Amino acid sequence: MRISTRSNIAWVILAVISLVNTSILLFQLTLISEKDNVVNFLGKQRFLSQQIASYVLAKYQGVDHEAELQQAMAFVDRIMHGLIEGDRELKLPRTTEERVLFQMRMVEDAWKQYKETIQKAKEDPAFAPALFEKSRIFLQEMDRAVSLFAIDENVKILRVIQISLLVVNLVILVGFAVFMQRNIVSLILGLTERIKELTKGHLDVTLPELKGKDEIAMLYTDLQHMLTSFKKIFNKLVVASNTVVSTVDNLRVQGQRTKDGVSLQAFEATQIATAAEEMSQTINEIANSATRAAENSEKAMQKSEEGKKMASDAGVIITNLGESTEELKAMVEKLHKRSTEIGDIVAIIKDIADQTNLLALNATIEAARAGKQGKGFAVVAEEVRNLAEKTLKATTEITEEIQSIQKEIRQTVSSMGKTSQEVTKVSDYIEKVTGVLHAITNAVQEVKNQVTDITAAVEEQATASHEVARNVEKVSMESKNIETMAHDVMHEVNTLIMVTEQLRSATFEFRTEESEKMIFDIAKTDHRLYVGKIAASLIGDVVLDPSNLPDHRQCRFGKWYVSEGVQRFGNLQVFKAIDEPHVRLHALAKEVVIAWNRGDRERAQKLYKEMEDISREVVTCLEKLKVTTGEAKATNKAV
């Protein structure tokens, strides 16, 4: 039954009660008419007293009205008795008010004296003046009695009317209050309590199923449907968030490895360039010594063997450089693939944010339709919509950054292709140099006769050596550029980690049935985000104060561990095994930040690697705990 229908029924009941109230008032008006009857009889007494006096005076004139006189006096006696003791036939109530009763006694005394004077005046006309005096006294006392009767009865009637109205109004108010309490207030209070739970993030709250089709029942049903939809969206958001964090974390680790590999490659390229320069200098020395080859052929032979060996080594180095360049190219292409996957994930987050924004808008509209009852929920819906808009804005920025990274990666791949071609050329040159050195070795016996030819060959070798040195220098510069790009990629990855951290912080307080099932994945996500934040500080993307770093009980994972985790899994050994490495990890995190802030970069990197090893222990324990609890649930279901 709708509230409007119930309200109409309540108004009908109020109308019925009002009719009853009107009936009571009519009854009281009837009582007023009875009281008027008392006043009328008092007025008759005044008339009869005057008539009695006229009967007595008529006797002085020879007119006998004795029968009428006696009848009038008897009627006055009856009225007098009825006014004091009550008379049903005359409809006179008994007098109970002390003041009125006292006055009626005075009237009764005045009437007795008046009657005595009447008896005397009938016998002796000399008592006529006394007759009028006693009549006056009787009428005076009667007037006082009339006034008291009127006042007393009016007060009684007003009191009865007031009490009647008070009782009726109290009945109306109590009835209406009970109606409001049962049909509206209690339901709204119940809804308010559950909305408070929702504002605390308890999305697993269940609204009771109300019978009926009134507005509040419809509001409960619509809110439950909206809550179900929001929980589905939130669950998808949690899954996507965990996936993004896992992917970004893997990307961060792979990116760090790529950065380290590129740094090593740049260092090795520098070494190759130095070796090539040294080779060039050696060849120049050979050219200068060629004029003395005839005098010292043995030295020329040794020098040619040294040149051959260096050319062979250079060939090996160039070959290794080519392989490293191809590996670097493959890693950059893999990095490009990873960035594409991140873009896809960010697109999913954007779609979820769009859906959340749309649902929040619909919720705001429905809350507006609900009026005051939906005011609190409208605030929640507006906050959800703002959060969705922030998420949408963040995903747009991430998409732009990823597209920029992909563009730079494509440029890097193109540059790596050119570098590979240059390395191939250098390899060809090295082969030529090797051939020349072979020729020098074979011709060293004829060096005296072919000094000029040897000198020309050495000059050609020197030219090729300079070319090799220049190409190796280019490779070194490209390696440094790739290192810079890898460093930039790590910056972007850390930015994505910070965005993911904000997303996780925004969803931290919310709980659903599905999120409870993903509790270990969420715990692992929170843990890896913390490690990622420490890693970001090591390349300057975030500045951390070691005194503000949370300990193992204050981080998000630690809060879950010491509260809900202990309550649910505290009896499991695999759960207890998490505590010790988790404590060490937070202690190391502070040492890492302290070492980095004071400029001890080498120690900070060393401690961070140790921290990563411990983090893997924590993650392994969480995976084991997930498997253990899953097996326990399966066993319970089987039992």
mmCIF file of C-alpha atoms in Angstrom, residues 100-274:
data_model
loop_
_atom_site.group_PDB
_atom_site.id
_atom_site.type_symbol
_atom_site.label_atom_id
_atom_site.label_comp_id
_atom_site.label_asym_id
_atom_site.label_seq_id
_atom_site.Cartn_x
_atom_site.Cartn_y
_atom_site.Cartn_z
ATOM 1 C CA VAL A 100 -23.427 27.402 45.554
ATOM 2 C CA LEU A 101 -24.781 25.070 48.260
ATOM 3 C CA PHE A 102 -24.033 27.654 50.932
ATOM 4 C CA GLN A 103 -25.813 30.347 48.925
ATOM 5 C CA MET A 104 -28.801 28.041 48.387
ATOM 6 C CA ARG A 105 -28.980 27.553 52.148
ATOM 7 C CA MET A 106 -29.095 31.329 52.468
ATOM 8 C CA VAL A 107 -31.885 31.391 49.859
ATOM 9 C CA GLU A 108 -33.673 28.643 51.793
ATOM 10 C CA ASP A 109 -33.435 30.639 55.047
ATOM 11 C CA ALA A 110 -34.660 33.772 53.278
ATOM 12 C CA TRP A 111 -37.572 31.724 51.872
ATOM 13 C CA LYS A 112 -38.495 30.430 55.339
ATOM 14 C CA GLN A 113 -38.517 33.953 56.724
ATOM 15 C CA TYR A 114 -40.489 35.076 53.679
ATOM 16 C CA LYS A 115 -43.068 32.313 54.267
ATOM 17 C CA GLU A 116 -43.431 33.265 57.949
ATOM 18 C CA THR A 117 -43.976 36.881 56.965
ATOM 19 C CA ILE A 118 -46.582 35.750 54.359
ATOM 20 C CA GLN A 119 -48.561 33.945 57.082
ATOM 21 C CA LYS A 120 -48.459 37.016 59.312
ATOM 22 C CA ALA A 121 -49.285 39.402 56.460
ATOM 23 C CA LYS A 122 -52.391 37.351 55.569
ATOM 24 C CA GLU A 123 -53.728 37.978 59.104
ATOM 25 C CA ASP A 124 -52.481 41.485 59.640
ATOM 26 C CA PRO A 125 -51.997 44.134 56.921
ATOM 27 C CA ALA A 126 -49.475 45.818 59.189
ATOM 28 C CA PHE A 127 -46.952 43.220 58.047
ATOM 29 C CA ALA A 128 -47.268 44.324 54.410
ATOM 30 C CA PRO A 129 -44.076 46.424 54.524
ATOM 31 C CA ALA A 130 -42.240 43.506 56.114
ATOM 32 C CA LEU A 131 -43.628 41.278 53.372
ATOM 33 C CA PHE A 132 -42.040 43.448 50.704
ATOM 34 C CA GLU A 133 -38.767 43.628 52.648
ATOM 35 C CA LYS A 134 -38.552 39.837 53.024
ATOM 36 C CA SER A 135 -39.450 39.471 49.339
ATOM 37 C CA ARG A 136 -36.631 41.836 48.469
ATOM 38 C CA ILE A 137 -34.160 39.909 50.645
ATOM 39 C CA PHE A 138 -35.334 36.624 49.113
ATOM 40 C CA LEU A 139 -34.899 38.002 45.578
ATOM 41 C CA GLN A 140 -31.481 39.408 46.452
ATOM 42 C CA GLU A 141 -30.249 36.052 47.752
ATOM 43 C CA MET A 142 -31.816 34.387 44.727
ATOM 44 C CA ASP A 143 -29.897 36.714 42.363
ATOM 45 C CA ARG A 144 -26.659 35.776 44.100
ATOM 46 C CA ALA A 145 -27.483 32.110 43.748
ATOM 47 C CA VAL A 146 -28.236 32.585 40.043
ATOM 48 C CA SER A 147 -24.817 34.248 39.536
ATOM 49 C CA LEU A 148 -22.997 31.479 41.398
ATOM 50 C CA PHE A 149 -24.908 28.784 39.503
ATOM 51 C CA ALA A 150 -23.991 30.370 36.187
ATOM 52 C CA ILE A 151 -20.310 30.790 37.080
ATOM 53 C CA ASP A 152 -19.976 27.311 38.560
ATOM 54 C CA GLU A 153 -21.673 25.554 35.696
ATOM 55 C CA ASN A 154 -19.744 27.497 33.073
ATOM 56 C CA VAL A 155 -16.457 26.577 34.760
ATOM 57 C CA LYS A 156 -17.456 22.916 34.917
ATOM 58 C CA ILE A 157 -18.539 22.874 31.305
ATOM 59 C CA LEU A 158 -15.363 24.599 30.138
ATOM 60 C CA ARG A 159 -13.264 22.159 32.156
ATOM 61 C CA VAL A 160 -15.079 19.178 30.678
ATOM 62 C CA ILE A 161 -14.734 20.607 27.172
ATOM 63 C CA GLN A 162 -11.019 21.279 27.679
ATOM 64 C CA ILE A 163 -10.388 17.802 29.052
ATOM 65 C CA SER A 164 -12.391 16.260 26.216
ATOM 66 C CA LEU A 165 -10.499 18.224 23.599
ATOM 67 C CA LEU A 166 -7.183 17.394 25.275
ATOM 68 C CA VAL A 167 -7.962 13.673 25.334
ATOM 69 C CA VAL A 168 -9.164 13.665 21.735
ATOM 70 C CA ASN A 169 -6.142 15.656 20.546
ATOM 71 C CA LEU A 170 -3.789 13.376 22.466
ATOM 72 C CA VAL A 171 -5.429 10.356 20.865
ATOM 73 C CA ILE A 172 -5.052 11.985 17.450
ATOM 74 C CA LEU A 173 -1.412 12.921 18.040
ATOM 75 C CA VAL A 174 -0.491 9.527 19.471
ATOM 76 C CA GLY A 175 -2.250 7.729 16.644
ATOM 77 C CA PHE A 176 -0.606 9.891 14.026
ATOM 78 C CA ALA A 177 2.792 9.500 15.728
ATOM 79 C CA VAL A 178 2.398 5.714 15.805
ATOM 80 C CA PHE A 179 1.387 5.756 12.147
ATOM 81 C CA MET A 180 4.393 7.899 11.213
ATOM 82 C CA GLN A 181 6.742 5.777 13.335
ATOM 83 C CA ARG A 182 5.609 2.465 11.886
ATOM 84 C CA ASN A 183 5.163 3.459 8.272
ATOM 85 C CA ILE A 184 7.745 6.171 7.664
ATOM 86 C CA VAL A 185 10.136 7.101 10.490
ATOM 87 C CA SER A 186 11.321 3.577 11.375
ATOM 88 C CA LEU A 187 11.888 2.732 7.707
ATOM 89 C CA ILE A 188 13.739 5.969 7.042
ATOM 90 C CA LEU A 189 15.879 5.464 10.167
ATOM 91 C CA GLY A 190 16.704 1.952 8.973
ATOM 92 C CA LEU A 191 17.627 3.322 5.575
ATOM 93 C CA THR A 192 19.736 6.045 7.228
ATOM 94 C CA GLU A 193 21.673 3.472 9.267
ATOM 95 C CA ARG A 194 22.473 1.491 6.151
ATOM 96 C CA ILE A 195 23.477 4.597 4.239
ATOM 97 C CA LYS A 196 25.860 5.399 7.111
ATOM 98 C CA GLU A 197 27.369 1.949 6.618
ATOM 99 C CA LEU A 198 27.699 2.700 2.902
ATOM 100 C CA THR A 199 29.503 5.980 3.644
ATOM 101 C CA LYS A 200 32.001 3.941 5.688
ATOM 102 C CA GLY A 201 32.716 1.851 2.591
ATOM 103 C CA HIS A 202 30.748 -1.240 3.634
ATOM 104 C CA LEU A 203 29.297 -2.040 0.240
ATOM 105 C CA ASP A 204 28.445 -5.538 1.471
ATOM 106 C CA VAL A 205 25.514 -4.143 3.472
ATOM 107 C CA THR A 206 22.181 -5.719 2.516
ATOM 108 C CA LEU A 207 18.936 -3.778 2.577
ATOM 109 C CA PRO A 208 15.881 -5.614 3.962
ATOM 110 C CA GLU A 209 13.220 -6.624 1.475
ATOM 111 C CA LEU A 210 10.112 -4.628 2.348
ATOM 112 C CA LYS A 211 6.683 -5.994 1.615
ATOM 113 C CA GLY A 212 4.313 -3.714 -0.195
ATOM 114 C CA LYS A 213 4.632 -1.250 -3.028
ATOM 115 C CA ASP A 214 4.772 2.074 -1.226
ATOM 116 C CA GLU A 215 7.316 4.771 -2.010
ATOM 117 C CA ILE A 216 9.773 3.739 0.715
ATOM 118 C CA ALA A 217 9.653 0.079 -0.358
ATOM 119 C CA MET A 218 10.321 1.216 -3.927
ATOM 120 C CA LEU A 219 13.174 3.392 -2.640
ATOM 121 C CA TYR A 220 14.645 0.395 -0.780
ATOM 122 C CA THR A 221 14.364 -1.765 -3.909
ATOM 123 C CA ASP A 222 15.880 0.855 -6.222
ATOM 124 C CA LEU A 223 18.690 1.537 -3.760
ATOM 125 C CA GLN A 224 19.428 -2.191 -3.523
ATOM 126 C CA HIS A 225 19.551 -2.436 -7.324
ATOM 127 C CA MET A 226 21.814 0.588 -7.509
ATOM 128 C CA LEU A 227 24.034 -0.833 -4.756
ATOM 129 C CA THR A 228 24.266 -4.139 -6.625
ATOM 130 C CA SER A 229 25.258 -2.337 -9.829
ATOM 131 C CA PHE A 230 27.796 -0.210 -7.983
ATOM 132 C CA LYS A 231 29.292 -3.295 -6.334
ATOM 133 C CA LYS A 232 29.684 -4.942 -9.740
ATOM 134 C CA ILE A 233 31.438 -1.844 -11.067
ATOM 135 C CA PHE A 234 33.595 -1.603 -7.950
ATOM 136 C CA ASN A 235 34.548 -5.277 -8.206
ATOM 137 C CA LYS A 236 35.575 -4.763 -11.830
ATOM 138 C CA LEU A 237 37.521 -1.690 -10.746
ATOM 139 C CA VAL A 238 39.325 -3.677 -8.031
ATOM 140 C CA VAL A 239 40.176 -6.454 -10.497
ATOM 141 C CA ALA A 240 41.375 -3.906 -13.045
ATOM 142 C CA SER A 241 43.338 -2.075 -10.344
ATOM 143 C CA ASN A 242 45.041 -5.286 -9.245
ATOM 144 C CA THR A 243 45.817 -6.150 -12.864
ATOM 145 C CA VAL A 244 47.208 -2.675 -13.542
ATOM 146 C CA VAL A 245 49.343 -2.772 -10.397
ATOM 147 C CA SER A 246 50.647 -6.236 -11.247
ATOM 148 C CA THR A 247 51.385 -5.219 -14.838
ATOM 149 C CA VAL A 248 52.968 -1.915 -13.843
ATOM 150 C CA ASP A 249 55.023 -3.657 -11.178
ATOM 151 C CA ASN A 250 56.283 -6.186 -13.724
ATOM 152 C CA LEU A 251 56.914 -3.349 -16.159
ATOM 153 C CA ARG A 252 58.854 -1.490 -13.467
ATOM 154 C CA VAL A 253 61.016 -4.539 -12.745
ATOM 155 C CA GLN A 254 61.584 -5.241 -16.446
ATOM 156 C CA GLY A 255 62.215 -1.563 -17.088
ATOM 157 C CA GLN A 256 64.798 -1.471 -14.319
ATOM 158 C CA ARG A 257 66.497 -4.514 -15.793
ATOM 159 C CA THR A 258 66.399 -2.901 -19.228
ATOM 160 C CA LYS A 259 67.847 0.293 -17.801
ATOM 161 C CA ASP A 260 70.643 -1.627 -16.090
ATOM 162 C CA GLY A 261 71.339 -3.598 -19.282
ATOM 163 C CA VAL A 262 71.422 -0.453 -21.387
ATOM 164 C CA SER A 263 73.748 1.192 -18.869
ATOM 165 C CA LEU A 264 76.055 -1.808 -19.103
ATOM 166 C CA GLN A 265 75.871 -1.698 -22.895
ATOM 167 C CA ALA A 266 76.735 2.012 -22.892
ATOM 168 C CA PHE A 267 79.718 1.290 -20.663
ATOM 169 C CA GLU A 268 80.877 -1.547 -22.918
ATOM 170 C CA ALA A 269 80.397 0.639 -25.997
ATOM 171 C CA THR A 270 82.642 3.236 -24.380
ATOM 172 C CA GLN A 271 85.230 0.541 -23.754
ATOM 173 C CA ILE A 272 84.999 -0.541 -27.399
ATOM 174 C CA ALA A 273 85.454 3.055 -28.535
ATOM 175 C CA THR A 274 88.528 3.345 -26.335
#
